[in-house]
PDB file of C-alpha atoms in Angstrom:
ATOM      1  CA  MET A 192     139.988 107.874 225.384  1.00 57.00           C
ATOM      2  CA  ARG A 193     143.771 108.138 225.776  1.00 61.00           C
ATOM      3  CA  PRO A 194     146.152 105.583 224.263  1.00 57.00           C
ATOM      4  CA  PRO A 195     148.033 103.311 226.663  1.00 59.00           C
ATOM      5  CA  SER A 196     151.226 104.753 228.152  1.00 61.00           C
ATOM      6  CA  PHE A 197     153.495 102.167 226.514  1.00 56.00           C
ATOM      7  CA  LEU A 198     152.461 103.505 223.068  1.00 54.00           C
ATOM      8  CA  ALA A 199     153.369 107.122 223.869  1.00 55.00           C
ATOM      9  CA  PRO A 200     157.013 106.975 222.567  1.00 52.00           C
ATOM     10  CA  VAL A 201     155.883 105.311 219.342  1.00 48.00           C
ATOM     11  CA  MET A 202     153.120 107.795 218.669  1.00 49.00           C
ATOM     12  CA  THR A 203     155.222 110.920 219.311  1.00 51.00           C
ATOM     13  CA  THR A 204     158.222 109.992 217.129  1.00 49.00           C
ATOM     14  CA  PRO A 205     157.800 110.502 213.385  1.00 50.00           C
ATOM     15  CA  SER A 206     157.570 107.339 211.407  1.00 47.00           C
ATOM     16  CA  LEU A 207     160.776 106.157 209.802  1.00 46.00           C
ATOM     17  CA  LEU A 208     158.800 104.867 206.839  1.00 44.00           C
ATOM     18  CA  ALA A 209     157.163 108.204 205.966  1.00 47.00           C
ATOM     19  CA  PRO A 210     159.946 109.346 203.545  1.00 47.00           C
ATOM     20  CA  ALA A 211     160.011 105.935 201.864  1.00 45.00           C
ATOM     21  CA  ILE A 212     156.256 105.984 201.271  1.00 44.00           C
ATOM     22  CA  LYS A 213     156.417 109.335 199.481  1.00 47.00           C
ATOM     23  CA  THR A 214     159.095 108.295 196.995  1.00 46.00           C
ATOM     24  CA  PRO A 215     157.682 107.698 193.516  1.00 46.00           C
ATOM     25  CA  SER A 216     159.693 104.521 192.970  1.00 45.00           C
ATOM     26  CA  LEU A 217     157.756 102.780 195.739  1.00 44.00           C
ATOM     27  CA  ILE A 218     154.369 104.183 194.817  1.00 43.00           C
ATOM     28  CA  ALA A 219     154.517 103.507 191.061  1.00 46.00           C
ATOM     29  CA  PRO A 220     154.370  99.671 191.268  1.00 49.00           C
ATOM     30  CA  SER A 221     151.323  99.777 193.499  1.00 46.00           C
ATOM     31  CA  LEU A 222     149.554 102.211 191.147  1.00 42.00           C
ATOM     32  CA  ALA A 223     150.403 100.010 188.167  1.00 46.00           C
ATOM     33  CA  ARG A 224     148.976  97.022 190.018  1.00 47.00           C
ATOM     34  CA  LEU A 225     145.776  98.948 190.826  1.00 43.00           C
ATOM     35  CA  ALA A 226     145.425 100.018 187.196  1.00 45.00           C
ATOM     36  CA  SER A 227     145.822  96.462 185.931  1.00 49.00           C
ATOM     37  CA  THR A 228     143.288  95.027 188.378  1.00 48.00           C
ATOM     38  CA  SER A 229     140.704  97.700 187.593  1.00 46.00           C
ATOM     39  CA  ALA A 230     140.443  96.353 184.018  1.00 51.00           C
ATOM     40  CA  ARG A 231     139.018  93.093 185.357  1.00 56.00           C
ATOM     41  CA  PRO A 232     135.392  93.055 186.486  1.00 57.00           C
ATOM     42  CA  SER A 233     135.134  93.160 190.247  1.00 55.00           C
ATOM     43  CA  ALA A 234     133.353  90.484 192.226  1.00 54.00           C
ATOM     44  CA  SER A 235     130.415  92.827 192.769  1.00 50.00           C
ATOM     45  CA  THR A 236     129.897  93.436 189.009  1.00 61.00           C
ATOM     46  CA  ARG A 237     130.052  89.755 188.029  1.00 69.00           C
ATOM     47  CA  ALA A 238     126.867  87.733 187.901  1.00 75.00           C
ATOM     48  CA  PRO A 239     126.246  85.842 191.155  1.00 89.00           C
ATOM     49  CA  ILE A 240     127.071  82.141 191.080  1.00 91.00           C
ATOM     50  CA  PRO A 241     123.934  79.987 191.327  1.00 93.00           C
ATOM     51  CA  PRO A 242     123.814  77.616 194.300  1.00 94.00           C
ATOM     52  CA  TYR A 243     125.472  74.220 193.932  1.00 95.00           C
ATOM     53  CA  PRO A 244     122.652  71.686 193.279  1.00 94.00           C
ATOM     54  CA  PHE A 245     124.120  69.008 195.578  1.00 94.00           C
ATOM     55  CA  PRO A 246     125.078  69.249 199.255  1.00 94.00           C
ATOM     56  CA  ALA A 247     128.671  70.134 200.053  1.00 94.00           C
ATOM     57  CA  SER A 248     130.829  67.307 201.380  1.00 93.00           C
ATOM     58  CA  ALA A 249     130.375  67.099 205.144  1.00 93.00           C
ATOM     59  CA  THR A 250     132.711  64.166 205.792  1.00 90.00           C
ATOM     60  CA  TYR A 251     135.758  65.396 203.837  1.00 92.00           C
ATOM     61  CA  LYS A 252     135.448  69.181 203.754  1.00 94.00           C
ATOM     62  CA  GLN A 253     138.799  69.621 202.031  1.00 94.00           C
ATOM     63  CA  SER A 254     137.195  68.277 198.844  1.00 94.00           C
ATOM     64  CA  ASN A 255     135.000  71.398 198.712  1.00 95.00           C
ATOM     65  CA  THR A 256     138.091  73.496 197.884  1.00 95.00           C
ATOM     66  CA  GLY A 257     139.322  71.870 194.665  1.00 96.00           C
ATOM     67  CA  LEU A 258     138.669  69.384 191.869  1.00 97.00           C
ATOM     68  CA  TYR A 259     138.646  66.081 193.732  1.00 97.00           C
ATOM     69  CA  GLY A 260     136.626  64.115 191.169  1.00 94.00           C
ATOM     70  CA  GLY A 261     134.403  62.503 193.798  1.00 93.00           C
ATOM     71  CA  THR A 262     137.300  61.020 195.791  1.00 94.00           C
ATOM     72  CA  HIS A 263     137.241  61.317 199.538  1.00 93.00           C
ATOM     73  CA  ILE A 264     139.083  59.977 202.541  1.00 94.00           C
ATOM     74  CA  GLN A 265     138.608  56.282 203.285  1.00 95.00           C
ATOM     75  CA  PHE A 266     139.200  54.461 206.548  1.00 96.00           C
ATOM     76  CA  GLY A 267     140.163  50.899 207.283  1.00 97.00           C
ATOM     77  CA  ASN A 268     142.727  48.659 208.954  1.00 97.00           C
ATOM     78  CA  THR A 269     146.238  47.561 208.260  1.00 96.00           C
ATOM     79  CA  VAL A 270     146.437  43.892 209.220  1.00 96.00           C
ATOM     80  CA  SER A 271     149.738  42.318 210.247  1.00 95.00           C
ATOM     81  CA  SER A 272     150.640  39.110 208.437  1.00 94.00           C
ATOM     82  CA  ASN A 273     151.672  37.047 211.471  1.00 93.00           C
ATOM     83  CA  LEU A 274     149.227  37.793 214.264  1.00 94.00           C
ATOM     84  CA  GLU A 275     146.558  39.518 212.190  1.00 93.00           C
ATOM     85  CA  LEU A 276     146.619  42.540 214.483  1.00 96.00           C
ATOM     86  CA  LYS A 277     144.523  45.407 213.164  1.00 97.00           C
ATOM     87  CA  ASN A 278     145.605  49.051 213.257  1.00 97.00           C
ATOM     88  CA  ARG A 279     143.282  51.806 212.094  1.00 97.00           C
ATOM     89  CA  ARG A 280     144.475  53.991 209.237  1.00 97.00           C
ATOM     90  CA  ALA A 281     143.210  56.363 206.579  1.00 96.00           C
ATOM     91  CA  TRP A 282     143.695  56.464 202.817  1.00 96.00           C
ATOM     92  CA  ARG A 283     143.731  60.028 201.572  1.00 96.00           C
ATOM     93  CA  PRO A 284     143.208  61.198 197.982  1.00 96.00           C
ATOM     94  CA  ASN A 285     146.287  61.859 195.855  1.00 97.00           C
ATOM     95  CA  VAL A 286     146.023  65.659 195.775  1.00 97.00           C
ATOM     96  CA  HIS A 287     148.295  67.903 193.690  1.00 97.00           C
ATOM     97  CA  HIS A 288     148.510  71.666 193.279  1.00 97.00           C
ATOM     98  CA  LYS A 289     148.470  72.307 189.520  1.00 97.00           C
ATOM     99  CA  ARG A 290     148.247  75.166 187.062  1.00 97.00           C
ATOM    100  CA  LEU A 291     145.716  74.128 184.428  1.00 97.00           C
ATOM    101  CA  TRP A 292     145.108  76.071 181.204  1.00 97.00           C
ATOM    102  CA  SER A 293     141.608  77.319 180.523  1.00 96.00           C
ATOM    103  CA  ALA A 294     141.177  78.140 176.843  1.00 96.00           C
ATOM    104  CA  ALA A 295     137.866  79.910 177.500  1.00 95.00           C
ATOM    105  CA  LEU A 296     139.378  82.238 180.113  1.00 95.00           C
ATOM    106  CA  GLY A 297     142.688  82.488 178.254  1.00 95.00           C
ATOM    107  CA  ARG A 298     144.823  81.944 181.346  1.00 96.00           C
ATOM    108  CA  PHE A 299     146.161  79.388 183.797  1.00 97.00           C
ATOM    109  CA  LEU A 300     144.158  78.544 186.906  1.00 96.00           C
ATOM    110  CA  ARG A 301     145.799  77.289 190.098  1.00 97.00           C
ATOM    111  CA  VAL A 302     143.742  74.359 191.325  1.00 96.00           C
ATOM    112  CA  ARG A 303     144.000  71.605 193.890  1.00 97.00           C
ATOM    113  CA  VAL A 304     143.280  68.510 191.831  1.00 97.00           C
ATOM    114  CA  THR A 305     143.450  64.764 192.438  1.00 97.00           C
ATOM    115  CA  ALA A 306     145.125  62.282 190.104  1.00 97.00           C
ATOM    116  CA  ARG A 307     141.699  60.821 189.318  1.00 96.00           C
ATOM    117  CA  ALA A 308     140.335  64.220 188.294  1.00 97.00           C
ATOM    118  CA  LEU A 309     143.464  64.867 186.176  1.00 97.00           C
ATOM    119  CA  ARG A 310     142.765  61.691 184.211  1.00 97.00           C
ATOM    120  CA  SER A 311     139.161  62.814 183.686  1.00 96.00           C
ATOM    121  CA  ILE A 312     140.373  66.259 182.559  1.00 97.00           C
ATOM    122  CA  ASP A 313     142.670  64.640 179.997  1.00 97.00           C
ATOM    123  CA  LYS A 314     139.868  62.424 178.708  1.00 97.00           C
ATOM    124  CA  ALA A 315     137.470  65.385 178.435  1.00 96.00           C
ATOM    125  CA  GLY A 316     139.958  67.293 176.289  1.00 95.00           C
ATOM    126  CA  GLY A 317     141.105  69.852 178.824  1.00 96.00           C
ATOM    127  CA  LEU A 318     139.861  71.771 181.837  1.00 97.00           C
ATOM    128  CA  ASP A 319     137.052  73.519 179.955  1.00 96.00           C
ATOM    129  CA  GLY A 320     135.666  70.255 178.588  1.00 96.00           C
ATOM    130  CA  TYR A 321     135.754  68.726 182.066  1.00 97.00           C
ATOM    131  CA  LEU A 322     134.032  71.699 183.702  1.00 97.00           C
ATOM    132  CA  LEU A 323     131.344  71.975 181.015  1.00 96.00           C
ATOM    133  CA  GLY A 324     130.261  68.330 181.281  1.00 94.00           C
ATOM    134  CA  GLU A 325     126.483  68.138 181.635  1.00 92.00           C
ATOM    135  CA  THR A 326     125.760  64.736 183.207  1.00 94.00           C
ATOM    136  CA  PRO A 327     124.551  64.724 186.821  1.00 94.00           C
ATOM    137  CA  GLY A 328     127.507  62.525 187.759  1.00 95.00           C
ATOM    138  CA  ARG A 329     129.956  65.087 186.386  1.00 96.00           C
ATOM    139  CA  ILE A 330     128.181  67.937 188.179  1.00 95.00           C
ATOM    140  CA  ARG A 331     128.329  65.987 191.459  1.00 95.00           C
ATOM    141  CA  GLU A 332     132.021  65.181 191.099  1.00 94.00           C
ATOM    142  CA  LEU A 333     132.893  68.827 190.377  1.00 95.00           C
ATOM    143  CA  GLY A 334     132.108  69.795 193.956  1.00 94.00           C
ATOM    144  CA  VAL A 335     131.566  73.304 195.256  1.00 95.00           C
ATOM    145  CA  ALA A 336     134.851  74.750 193.947  1.00 95.00           C
ATOM    146  CA  GLY A 337     134.414  73.110 190.539  1.00 96.00           C
ATOM    147  CA  TRP A 338     130.905  74.532 190.333  1.00 96.00           C
ATOM    148  CA  GLY A 339     132.331  78.037 190.778  1.00 95.00           C
ATOM    149  CA  LEU A 340     134.985  77.407 188.123  1.00 96.00           C
ATOM    150  CA  ARG A 341     132.311  76.044 185.786  1.00 96.00           C
ATOM    151  CA  TRP A 342     130.296  79.228 186.214  1.00 96.00           C
ATOM    152  CA  ARG A 343     133.340  81.414 185.460  1.00 95.00           C
ATOM    153  CA  VAL A 344     134.050  79.418 182.303  1.00 96.00           C
ATOM    154  CA  MET A 345     130.394  79.567 181.220  1.00 95.00           C
ATOM    155  CA  GLN A 346     130.387  83.363 181.593  1.00 94.00           C
ATOM    156  CA  SER A 347     133.442  83.801 179.344  1.00 94.00           C
ATOM    157  CA  GLU A 348     132.824  85.283 175.913  1.00 95.00           C
ATOM    158  CA  ALA A 349     134.280  82.275 174.068  1.00 94.00           C
ATOM    159  CA  VAL A 350     131.863  79.805 175.673  1.00 94.00           C
ATOM    160  CA  ARG A 351     128.907  82.164 175.313  1.00 94.00           C
ATOM    161  CA  ALA A 352     129.687  82.471 171.590  1.00 94.00           C
ATOM    162  CA  ARG A 353     129.850  78.676 171.342  1.00 93.00           C
ATOM    163  CA  PHE A 354     126.439  78.398 173.046  1.00 92.00           C
ATOM    164  CA  ARG A 355     124.965  81.036 170.681  1.00 93.00           C
ATOM    165  CA  GLU A 356     126.320  79.143 167.664  1.00 94.00           C
ATOM    166  CA  GLU A 357     124.859  75.889 168.945  1.00 93.00           C
ATOM    167  CA  ARG A 358     121.460  77.548 169.522  1.00 94.00           C
ATOM    168  CA  ARG A 359     121.546  79.002 166.000  1.00 94.00           C
ATOM    169  CA  ARG A 360     122.441  75.607 164.517  1.00 94.00           C
ATOM    170  CA  LEU A 361     119.547  73.969 166.367  1.00 93.00           C
ATOM    171  CA  GLY A 362     117.125  76.695 165.259  1.00 93.00           C
ATOM    172  CA  LEU A 363     116.484  78.002 168.783  1.00 91.00           C
ATOM    173  CA  PRO A 364     116.045  81.710 169.577  1.00 88.00           C
ATOM    174  CA  ASP A 365     119.060  83.650 170.794  1.00 78.00           C
ATOM    175  CA  GLY A 366     119.563  83.292 174.553  1.00 63.00           C
ATOM    176  CA  GLU A 367     119.997  87.030 175.096  1.00 58.00           C
ATOM    177  CA  GLU A 368     116.559  87.912 173.752  1.00 54.00           C
ATOM    178  CA  VAL A 369     113.321  87.920 175.664  1.00 43.00           C
ATOM    179  CA  THR A 370     110.869  85.733 173.791  1.00 46.00           C
ATOM    180  CA  GLU A 371     107.278  86.831 174.076  1.00 49.00           C
ATOM    181  CA  GLU A 372     105.993  83.623 172.492  1.00 50.00           C
ATOM    182  CA  ALA A 373     107.576  81.405 175.138  1.00 50.00           C
ATOM    183  CA  GLY A 374     105.850  83.340 177.906  1.00 50.00           C
ATOM    184  CA  GLU A 375     102.455  83.227 176.178  1.00 51.00           C
ATOM    185  CA  GLU A 376     102.758  79.491 175.503  1.00 52.00           C
ATOM    186  CA  ALA A 377     103.527  78.900 179.171  1.00 50.00           C
ATOM    187  CA  GLY A 378     100.330  80.756 180.096  1.00 53.00           C
ATOM    188  CA  GLU A 379     102.075  83.837 181.454  1.00 52.00           C
ATOM    189  CA  GLY A 380     101.487  87.352 180.216  1.00 48.00           C
ATOM    190  CA  GLU A 381     105.161  88.323 180.213  1.00 50.00           C
ATOM    191  CA  GLY A 382     108.049  86.828 178.254  1.00 49.00           C
ATOM    192  CA  LYS A 383     110.654  84.539 179.757  1.00 49.00           C
ATOM    193  CA  ARG A 384     114.366  85.116 179.600  1.00 50.00           C
ATOM    194  CA  VAL A 385     116.208  82.169 178.109  1.00 48.00           C
ATOM    195  CA  VAL A 386     119.326  81.486 180.165  1.00 51.00           C
ATOM    196  CA  PRO A 387     122.387  80.173 178.312  1.00 50.00           C
TER     197      PRO A 387
END
């Protein structure tokens, strides 16, 4: 199939950018960027995130993209003082774009977060403490995006070491081992893997 006639002059003339692409000063930054990103594990090598145990928000879908702390849009009326006329309006959550420090990951994370969730993060002792909360209410208020952040924090080496230390202190077997006794007690022939 032939290209359209209006593209013929563009395709026959050499590109003006070809000499600029071959210069080492323009190539070096992109190679440095590729080298620095290859040190991080790719999305395909990371462990898959387990499904969020609660349904995603269907009424305020924006809350699925950040730490909204359970807040959502509310609707109501503004009522005039004289004639008591009612006008429909919406109250939206107080959303901010913040960089929050994660000690477990050792870096800042850019997150959309509400003022309510920021207060909860402060009370929990930081982002990691907020994300690692175990109550069902905390898990529900994390939302879909918070669930993904929680999983990333739980997979960090610092948190895994903390979990191992807690298991050792409680006298439980190490979470990385396959325990044959646990599988036999459960009535199965094979051992079960203990998940951290």
